[in-house]
Amino acid sequence: MIEGFEFKPRYTFGDLVAIMTLLRGENGCPWDREQTHESIRKNLIEETYEVVEAIDNKDRALLREELGDVLLQVVFHAEMERQAGGFDIGDVSDGICRKLIERHPHIFGDVSADTSAQVLKNWDEIKKREKGQSSQAEVLETVPRVLPALMRSHKVQQKAAKSGFDWPDVSGAIEKTHEELGELEQAVAAGEKTAAAQELGDLLFSVVNVARFIGAEPEESLTWACDKFIARFTLVERLAKSRGIEMRSASPAALDALWEEAKLVL
């Protein structure tokens, strides 16, 4: 047991910071002391997705737990930097507080913003000024490349649209999708693998554009499609088993018939 540590009926954020300092200290945990920003990079991503899952499941108890896990990752990274002589959790807190104050001039200043749209417009303008961005192309380049591709596409398109580079309505986006599908079919027919892969990317990008126009989140739409596919596939398996059909050897027509039957139910 670490000398001087005080067990409490309820701990605070300050206690979390202190515990992490102990774990990373000279007599702390061997595993915690060995970690680097890079070694636990994936942990932050995984914990964030677990928070999202708790939100989707409307599980408050799990959400509280998972938010704690995300908070641990923030404190963990900040403690590494403190030990390296960089910044500490106080600097992190100071930075986000200053950002919130600066980007809410309608609350902490004399700027007027009566609608959410105006708030977001002011936010974007302040952010662009803070980062010294003189063109919208520079804004697009700030969208992290490590984001899931669908999410990145959506953000890039949203930011490009703010410069006026956009279709008047969804019909233009849908027409573009048909065009990209035709180009993909041509590349596939020609047996050009590299070109086909590139055209597939263009098709996916155009589909995301359609999602933006209809107010759908592409990541959520694809998640829903995956869930629907799994449910239908499960039913197809059950139907095949009940009728003595071996799916591995069944004809495409037979499998398609089972699929269409499943679609009537799910």
XYZ file of N, CA and C in Angstrom, residues 13-223:
633
model
N -12.458 14.912 -8.710
C -11.569 14.983 -9.865
C -10.127 15.165 -9.402
N -9.934 15.961 -8.370
C -8.590 16.161 -7.827
C -7.982 14.856 -7.346
N -8.825 13.996 -6.761
C -8.343 12.687 -6.306
C -7.907 11.832 -7.497
N -8.649 11.923 -8.602
C -8.290 11.164 -9.794
C -6.905 11.579 -10.297
N -6.673 12.876 -10.327
C -5.366 13.382 -10.767
C -4.271 12.893 -9.829
N -4.556 12.925 -8.515
C -3.572 12.487 -7.523
C -3.278 10.995 -7.648
N -4.310 10.193 -7.886
C -4.131 8.751 -8.034
C -3.282 8.446 -9.254
N -3.544 9.145 -10.363
C -2.745 8.920 -11.565
C -1.289 9.310 -11.340
N -1.070 10.368 -10.576
C 0.300 10.779 -10.250
C 1.006 9.690 -9.459
N 0.279 9.065 -8.542
C 0.850 7.979 -7.752
C 1.150 6.766 -8.628
N 0.223 6.432 -9.496
C 0.404 5.259 -10.357
C 1.596 5.423 -11.299
N 1.830 6.654 -11.731
C 2.937 6.924 -12.649
C 4.225 7.264 -11.904
N 4.134 7.325 -10.581
C 5.286 7.711 -9.772
C 6.320 6.605 -9.617
N 7.390 6.930 -8.915
C 8.531 6.025 -8.751
C 8.136 4.685 -8.165
N 7.227 4.700 -7.180
C 6.799 3.452 -6.550
C 5.409 3.023 -7.001
N 5.028 3.489 -8.180
C 3.695 3.205 -8.685
C 3.580 1.898 -9.427
N 2.596 1.830 -10.290
C 2.287 0.595 -11.039
C 3.244 0.435 -12.221
N 3.896 -0.729 -12.351
C 4.829 -0.950 -13.466
C 4.187 -0.738 -14.839
N 2.946 -1.210 -14.987
C 2.279 -1.072 -16.292
C 1.994 0.395 -16.597
N 1.421 1.096 -15.642
C 1.092 2.512 -15.863
C 2.343 3.327 -16.172
N 3.439 3.008 -15.523
C 4.670 3.769 -15.724
C 5.276 3.530 -17.100
N 4.991 2.372 -17.699
C 5.574 2.030 -18.999
C 4.836 2.668 -20.181
N 3.623 3.143 -19.941
C 2.797 3.592 -21.062
C 3.265 4.930 -21.648
N 2.966 5.095 -22.959
C 3.271 6.334 -23.678
C 1.985 6.799 -24.362
N 2.028 8.002 -24.934
C 0.866 8.484 -25.672
C 0.483 7.480 -26.757
N 1.495 6.958 -27.426
C 1.252 6.042 -28.542
C 0.695 4.695 -28.081
N 1.198 4.194 -26.949
C 0.794 2.851 -26.509
C -0.663 2.790 -26.055
N -1.200 3.908 -25.565
C -2.599 3.907 -25.115
C -3.497 4.727 -26.034
N -2.986 5.075 -27.197
C -3.763 5.843 -28.174
C -5.092 5.154 -28.488
N -5.044 3.857 -28.741
C -6.251 3.118 -29.109
C -7.257 3.051 -27.964
N -6.759 3.125 -26.721
C -7.654 3.053 -25.564
C -8.650 4.213 -25.564
N -8.152 5.398 -25.909
C -9.025 6.577 -25.924
C -10.119 6.403 -26.969
N -9.761 5.854 -28.120
C -10.739 5.623 -29.186
C -11.777 4.598 -28.732
N -11.307 3.499 -28.151
C -12.215 2.434 -27.714
C -13.160 2.920 -26.624
N -12.620 3.664 -25.664
C -13.453 4.159 -24.565
C -14.502 5.139 -25.078
N -14.139 5.934 -26.073
C -15.090 6.893 -26.635
C -16.248 6.168 -27.302
N -15.941 5.101 -28.043
C -17.005 4.330 -28.680
C -17.901 3.657 -27.640
N -17.327 3.277 -26.500
C -18.131 2.658 -25.454
C -19.080 3.678 -24.820
N -18.648 4.937 -24.762
C -19.544 6.003 -24.305
C -20.711 6.135 -25.275
N -20.400 6.131 -26.560
C -21.439 6.254 -27.586
C -22.440 5.104 -27.481
N -21.936 3.899 -27.237
C -22.821 2.743 -27.111
C -23.743 2.891 -25.903
N -23.213 3.408 -24.803
C -24.025 3.618 -23.606
C -25.123 4.645 -23.880
N -24.777 5.680 -24.652
C -25.774 6.699 -25.020
C -26.855 6.071 -25.890
N -26.440 5.300 -26.887
C -27.401 4.668 -27.792
C -28.336 3.728 -27.042
N -27.800 3.051 -26.016
C -28.608 2.100 -25.231
C -29.386 2.776 -24.111
N -29.190 4.100 -23.993
C -29.862 4.871 -22.930
C -29.611 4.261 -21.548
N -28.372 3.820 -21.350
C -27.966 3.183 -20.093
C -27.177 4.197 -19.269
N -27.846 4.853 -18.333
C -27.216 5.929 -17.556
C -26.093 5.413 -16.656
N -26.310 4.270 -16.054
C -25.278 3.722 -15.167
C -24.015 3.412 -15.958
N -24.184 2.814 -17.120
C -23.032 2.500 -17.967
C -22.398 3.770 -18.510
N -23.219 4.762 -18.836
C -22.696 6.038 -19.343
C -21.802 6.696 -18.300
N -22.240 6.674 -17.041
C -21.420 7.252 -15.971
C -20.073 6.543 -15.878
N -20.104 5.222 -15.973
C -18.869 4.448 -15.897
C -17.952 4.730 -17.086
N -18.523 4.747 -18.284
C -17.715 4.932 -19.480
C -17.161 6.348 -19.585
N -17.910 7.335 -19.126
C -17.382 8.703 -19.094
C -16.178 8.777 -18.164
N -16.228 8.004 -17.076
C -15.086 7.938 -16.173
C -13.871 7.351 -16.860
N -14.102 6.338 -17.692
C -12.988 5.717 -18.416
C -12.360 6.696 -19.407
N -13.206 7.516 -20.067
C -12.673 8.533 -20.981
C -11.896 9.588 -20.202
N -12.448 9.991 -19.058
C -11.781 10.989 -18.227
C -10.420 10.475 -17.757
N -10.355 9.181 -17.452
C -9.082 8.575 -17.054
C -8.047 8.738 -18.166
N -8.452 8.519 -19.407
C -7.516 8.646 -20.520
C -6.984 10.069 -20.634
N -7.847 11.049 -20.431
C -7.429 12.459 -20.491
C -6.398 12.748 -19.406
N -6.694 12.306 -18.186
C -5.779 12.530 -17.063
C -4.472 11.778 -17.273
N -4.554 10.578 -17.837
C -3.382 9.745 -18.100
C -2.415 10.480 -19.046
N -2.943 10.960 -20.172
C -2.111 11.674 -21.143
C -1.538 12.959 -20.553
N -2.355 13.668 -19.773
C -1.890 14.917 -19.169
C -0.765 14.655 -18.162
N -0.862 13.561 -17.409
C 0.187 13.243 -16.429
C 1.494 12.889 -17.124
N 1.409 12.196 -18.257
C 2.623 11.899 -19.024
C 3.338 13.193 -19.409
N 2.552 14.165 -19.862
C 3.133 15.438 -20.287
C 3.703 16.214 -19.098
N 3.032 16.144 -17.948
C 3.544 16.828 -16.755
C 4.906 16.271 -16.376
N 5.022 14.936 -16.420
C 6.292 14.307 -16.077
C 7.391 14.651 -17.080
N 6.985 14.883 -18.334
C 7.959 15.199 -19.380
C 8.289 16.686 -19.428
N 7.649 17.469 -18.553
C 7.914 18.899 -18.528
C 7.135 19.679 -19.568
N 6.058 19.080 -20.082
C 5.244 19.757 -21.083
C 4.140 20.586 -20.444
N 2.946 20.019 -20.392
C 1.812 20.696 -19.756
C 1.204 19.763 -18.725
N 0.243 20.256 -17.952
C -0.435 19.401 -16.978
C -1.946 19.542 -17.137
N -2.688 18.837 -16.306
C -4.137 18.837 -16.430
C -4.713 20.226 -16.181
N -4.015 21.035 -15.390
C -4.453 22.408 -15.163
C -4.382 23.222 -16.452
N -3.335 23.000 -17.231
C -3.202 23.690 -18.518
C -4.302 23.260 -19.477
N -4.636 21.959 -19.441
C -5.709 21.444 -20.293
C -7.029 22.116 -19.928
N -7.313 22.190 -18.619
C -8.548 22.814 -18.144
C -8.580 24.294 -18.494
N -7.444 24.974 -18.298
C -7.357 26.397 -18.613
C -7.612 26.633 -20.098
N -7.030 25.781 -20.938
C -7.170 25.950 -22.376
C -8.600 25.810 -22.854
N -9.316 24.797 -22.354
C -10.685 24.599 -22.810
C -11.609 25.674 -22.246
N -11.339 26.148 -21.029
C -12.149 27.235 -20.466
C -11.991 28.504 -21.306
N -10.752 28.824 -21.651
C -10.491 30.015 -22.470
C -11.153 29.887 -23.847
N -11.117 28.677 -24.409
C -11.736 28.463 -25.723
C -13.247 28.677 -25.644
N -13.880 28.142 -24.594
C -15.320 28.292 -24.448
C -15.714 29.756 -24.268
N -14.929 30.478 -23.493
C -15.208 31.906 -23.274
C -15.041 32.685 -24.572
N -13.957 32.413 -25.297
C -13.658 33.124 -26.537
C -14.706 32.840 -27.618
N -15.189 31.599 -27.657
C -16.115 31.226 -28.724
C -17.588 31.397 -28.361
N -17.850 31.961 -27.204
C -19.221 32.304 -26.823
C -19.310 33.797 -26.503
N -18.976 34.647 -27.467
C -19.008 36.100 -27.223
C -20.417 36.609 -26.949
N -21.439 35.834 -27.342
C -22.824 36.225 -27.061
C -23.184 35.982 -25.601
N -22.334 35.256 -24.892
C -22.545 35.012 -23.463
C -21.560 35.830 -22.623
N -20.289 35.812 -23.026
C -19.241 36.473 -22.248
C -18.806 37.817 -22.848
N -19.463 38.242 -23.925
C -19.118 39.510 -24.556
C -20.368 40.254 -24.951
N -20.237 41.118 -25.945
C -21.366 41.952 -26.357
C -21.883 41.602 -27.752
N -21.549 40.385 -28.233
C -22.025 39.944 -29.539
C -23.440 39.389 -29.406
N -24.267 39.625 -30.428
C -25.636 39.128 -30.403
C -25.750 37.833 -31.207
N -26.424 36.856 -30.626
C -26.671 35.582 -31.322
C -27.921 34.972 -30.709
N -29.038 35.110 -31.429
C -30.315 34.659 -30.895
C -30.711 33.263 -31.354
N -29.977 32.731 -32.334
C -30.315 31.403 -32.850
C -29.088 30.497 -32.833
N -29.338 29.186 -32.883
C -28.238 28.222 -32.923
C -27.405 28.414 -34.187
N -28.070 28.752 -35.299
C -27.355 28.960 -36.564
C -26.353 30.104 -36.440
N -26.746 31.183 -35.782
C -25.850 32.320 -35.610
C -24.704 31.971 -34.670
N -25.005 31.169 -33.640
C -23.960 30.729 -32.706
C -22.896 29.927 -33.459
N -23.335 28.994 -34.296
C -22.393 28.168 -35.053
C -21.602 28.996 -36.061
N -22.255 29.996 -36.673
C -21.567 30.874 -37.623
C -20.459 31.653 -36.913
N -20.788 32.194 -35.740
C -19.785 32.926 -34.960
C -18.647 32.003 -34.548
N -18.993 30.770 -34.127
C -17.999 29.783 -33.686
C -16.995 29.508 -34.803
N -17.519 29.283 -36.011
C -16.656 28.980 -37.155
C -15.744 30.158 -37.497
N -16.287 31.346 -37.453
C -15.503 32.534 -37.782
C -14.390 32.761 -36.759
N -14.716 32.579 -35.477
C -13.718 32.749 -34.414
C -12.636 31.688 -34.534
N -13.047 30.439 -34.778
C -12.100 29.336 -34.913
C -11.153 29.577 -36.079
N -11.696 30.050 -37.185
C -10.884 30.325 -38.375
C -9.867 31.422 -38.090
N -10.312 32.443 -37.345
C -9.417 33.543 -36.996
C -8.332 33.084 -36.028
N -8.715 32.275 -35.038
C -7.751 31.762 -34.057
C -6.632 30.968 -34.716
N -7.002 30.170 -35.710
C -6.033 29.283 -36.353
C -5.334 29.936 -37.535
N -5.626 31.216 -37.777
C -4.958 31.941 -38.843
C -5.274 31.404 -40.227
N -6.485 30.919 -40.418
C -6.874 30.349 -41.714
C -7.427 31.452 -42.617
N -6.828 31.572 -43.799
C -7.238 32.621 -44.726
C -8.110 32.096 -45.856
N -8.265 30.792 -45.980
C -9.086 30.212 -47.036
C -9.882 29.040 -46.492
N -10.970 28.702 -47.193
C -11.786 27.579 -46.760
C -11.061 26.258 -46.987
N -10.144 26.236 -47.978
C -9.356 25.019 -48.223
C -8.522 24.678 -46.996
N -8.000 25.688 -46.323
C -7.218 25.455 -45.098
C -8.111 24.873 -44.008
N -9.371 25.283 -44.003
C -10.319 24.748 -43.030
C -10.553 23.261 -43.290
N -10.684 22.888 -44.565
C -10.904 21.482 -44.911
C -9.719 20.625 -44.482
N -8.538 21.174 -44.610
C -7.329 20.422 -44.274
C -7.211 20.146 -42.780
N -7.958 20.891 -41.956
C -7.887 20.683 -40.509
C -8.773 19.532 -40.040
N -9.637 19.010 -40.923
C -10.468 17.871 -40.540
C -9.540 16.664 -40.387
N -9.442 16.076 -39.203
C -8.473 14.995 -38.962
C -8.599 13.831 -39.933
N -7.475 13.438 -40.518
C -7.460 12.326 -41.469
C -7.740 10.996 -40.769
N -7.525 10.937 -39.446
C -7.717 9.689 -38.708
C -9.186 9.423 -38.369
N -10.070 10.367 -38.671
C -11.489 10.125 -38.434
C -11.971 8.975 -39.318
N -13.021 8.251 -38.886
C -13.623 7.277 -39.791
C -13.959 7.977 -41.103
N -13.711 7.316 -42.230
C -13.815 7.981 -43.532
C -15.186 8.589 -43.796
N -16.256 7.913 -43.395
C -17.589 8.469 -43.614
C -17.775 9.760 -42.837
N -17.311 9.771 -41.598
C -17.422 10.957 -40.759
C -16.573 12.101 -41.314
N -15.364 11.756 -41.761
C -14.489 12.777 -42.334
C -15.106 13.375 -43.599
N -15.666 12.509 -44.453
C -16.311 12.980 -45.683
C -17.425 13.970 -45.361
N -18.239 13.619 -44.378
C -19.369 14.457 -43.989
C -18.887 15.830 -43.522
N -17.862 15.842 -42.688
C -17.339 17.101 -42.168
C -16.712 17.946 -43.277
N -15.955 17.301 -44.152
C -15.318 18.024 -45.260
C -16.377 18.670 -46.143
N -17.429 17.928 -46.458
C -18.489 18.455 -47.305
C -19.234 19.601 -46.634
N -19.486 19.481 -45.332
C -20.164 20.548 -44.597
C -19.359 21.838 -44.647
N -18.056 21.714 -44.447
C -17.205 22.896 -44.430
C -17.055 23.492 -45.828
N -16.997 22.647 -46.851
C -16.903 23.144 -48.226
C -18.179 23.888 -48.601
N -19.317 23.381 -48.137
C -20.602 23.989 -48.465
C -20.710 25.412 -47.915
N -20.023 25.688 -46.811
C -20.082 27.016 -46.200
C -19.445 28.085 -47.077
N -18.654 27.662 -48.060
C -18.030 28.612 -48.983
C -18.898 28.803 -50.226
N -20.049 28.106 -50.255
C -20.939 28.204 -51.402
C -20.734 27.099 -52.419
N -19.736 26.229 -52.177
C -19.456 25.123 -53.102
C -20.382 23.975 -52.766
N -21.584 23.995 -53.376
C -22.581 22.991 -53.019
C -23.653 22.924 -54.103
N -24.412 21.821 -54.096
C -25.554 21.693 -54.996
C -26.705 22.541 -54.462
N -27.582 23.032 -55.341
C -28.740 23.799 -54.874
C -29.681 22.957 -54.016
N -29.810 21.663 -54.383
C -30.672 20.767 -53.619
C -30.176 19.329 -53.777
N -30.891 18.405 -53.175
C -30.451 17.001 -53.134
C -30.429 16.345 -54.512
N -31.198 16.864 -55.459
C -31.262 16.232 -56.781
C -29.895 16.217 -57.456
N -29.119 17.291 -57.279
C -27.783 17.341 -57.860
C -26.877 16.283 -57.253
N -27.011 16.087 -55.943
C -26.191 15.087 -55.257
C -26.564 13.678 -55.702
N -27.857 13.435 -55.891
C -28.305 12.116 -56.337
C -27.830 11.846 -57.763
N -27.934 12.857 -58.622
C -27.475 12.704 -60.010
C -25.977 12.384 -60.051
N -25.215 13.036 -59.172
C -23.775 12.790 -59.100
C -23.498 11.354 -58.674
N -24.320 10.815 -57.790
C -24.163 9.438 -57.336
C -24.353 8.463 -58.494
N -25.358 8.720 -59.331
C -25.576 7.877 -60.513
C -24.370 7.956 -61.458
N -23.839 9.156 -61.612
C -22.672 9.353 -62.478
C -21.479 8.563 -61.969
N -21.236 8.625 -60.662
C -20.095 7.918 -60.075
C -20.284 6.404 -60.151
N -21.521 5.942 -60.013
C -21.795 4.513 -60.129
C -21.471 4.032 -61.542
N -21.820 4.832 -62.545
C -21.513 4.478 -63.922
C -20.016 4.388 -64.167
N -19.258 5.310 -63.581
C -17.798 5.295 -63.738
C -17.181 4.089 -63.036
N -17.772 3.699 -61.910
C -17.297 2.504 -61.214
C -17.556 1.260 -62.059
N -18.731 1.181 -62.643
C -19.075 0.028 -63.476
C -18.123 -0.085 -64.667
N -17.767 1.039 -65.252
C -16.838 1.046 -66.386
C -15.463 0.542 -65.968
N -14.987 1.005 -64.799
C -13.667 0.591 -64.314
C -13.641 -0.896 -64.002
N -14.734 -1.395 -63.398
C -14.823 -2.821 -63.071
C -14.845 -3.658 -64.346
N -15.638 -3.200 -65.329
C -15.748 -3.928 -66.591
C -14.411 -3.979 -67.324
N -13.604 -2.930 -67.152
C -12.302 -2.868 -67.814
C -11.234 -3.632 -67.039
N -11.591 -4.125 -65.858
C -10.631 -4.876 -65.051
C -9.532 -4.023 -64.462
N -9.807 -2.717 -64.285
C -8.804 -1.793 -63.746
C -8.996 -1.663 -62.235
N -8.254 -2.452 -61.476
C -8.457 -2.517 -60.021
C -8.201 -1.189 -59.320
N -7.102 -0.524 -59.662
C -6.785 0.742 -59.019
C -7.842 1.783 -59.330
N -8.213 1.871 -60.605
C -9.239 2.832 -61.010
C -10.573 2.515 -60.351
N -10.901 1.207 -60.245
C -12.160 0.795 -59.622
C -12.191 1.210 -58.153
N -11.074 1.032 -57.466
C -11.001 1.416 -56.056
C -11.193 2.915 -55.894
N -10.609 3.690 -56.792
C -10.752 5.140 -56.742
C -12.181 5.568 -57.052
N -12.776 4.920 -58.044
C -14.156 5.251 -58.391
C -15.115 4.855 -57.271
N -14.791 3.761 -56.569
C -15.605 3.362 -55.421
C -15.567 4.450 -54.354
N -14.380 5.011 -54.139
C -14.258 6.107 -53.177
C -15.099 7.299 -53.588
N -15.091 7.625 -54.881
C -15.902 8.745 -55.376
C -17.394 8.470 -55.165
N -17.793 7.214 -55.389
C -19.196 6.851 -55.199
C -19.605 7.000 -53.736
N -18.768 6.498 -52.836
C -19.068 6.614 -51.409
C -19.140 8.081 -50.984
N -18.226 8.879 -51.516
C -18.194 10.311 -51.181
C -19.491 10.988 -51.645
N -19.968 10.612 -52.835
C -21.193 11.211 -53.356
C -22.414 10.760 -52.556
N -22.392 9.509 -52.069
C -23.493 9.020 -51.245
C -23.544 9.788 -49.921
N -22.383 10.092 -49.363
C -22.326 10.890 -48.136
C -22.934 12.265 -48.380
N -22.718 12.803 -49.572
C -23.301 14.095 -49.917
C -24.823 14.034 -49.883
N -25.380 12.929 -50.390
C -26.828 12.741 -50.338
C -27.288 12.706 -48.884
N -26.538 11.987 -48.050
C -26.877 11.891 -46.627
C -26.932 13.277 -45.988
N -25.971 14.108 -46.363
C -25.919 15.468 -45.800
C -27.171 16.252 -46.165
N -27.606 16.126 -47.403
C -28.779 16.871 -47.855
C -30.064 16.410 -47.178
N -30.180 15.124 -46.899
C -31.419 14.621 -46.285
C -31.346 14.638 -44.763
N -30.246 15.184 -44.231
C -30.124 15.318 -42.781
C -29.809 14.032 -42.061
N -29.166 13.083 -42.755
C -28.813 11.802 -42.132
C -27.327 11.758 -41.830
N -26.965 11.139 -40.703
C -25.562 10.921 -40.378
C -25.118 9.627 -41.058
N -24.178 9.680 -41.994
C -23.798 8.469 -42.732
C -23.320 7.328 -41.844
N -22.584 7.640 -40.777
C -22.119 6.586 -39.866
C -23.316 5.885 -39.231
N -24.296 6.663 -38.800
C -25.477 6.089 -38.156
C -26.301 5.292 -39.166
N -26.428 5.816 -40.384
C -27.197 5.117 -41.417
C -26.564 3.772 -41.746
N -25.243 3.750 -41.846
C -24.556 2.497 -42.164
C -24.623 1.522 -40.996
N -24.570 2.029 -39.782
C -24.720 1.172 -38.601
C -26.101 0.518 -38.604
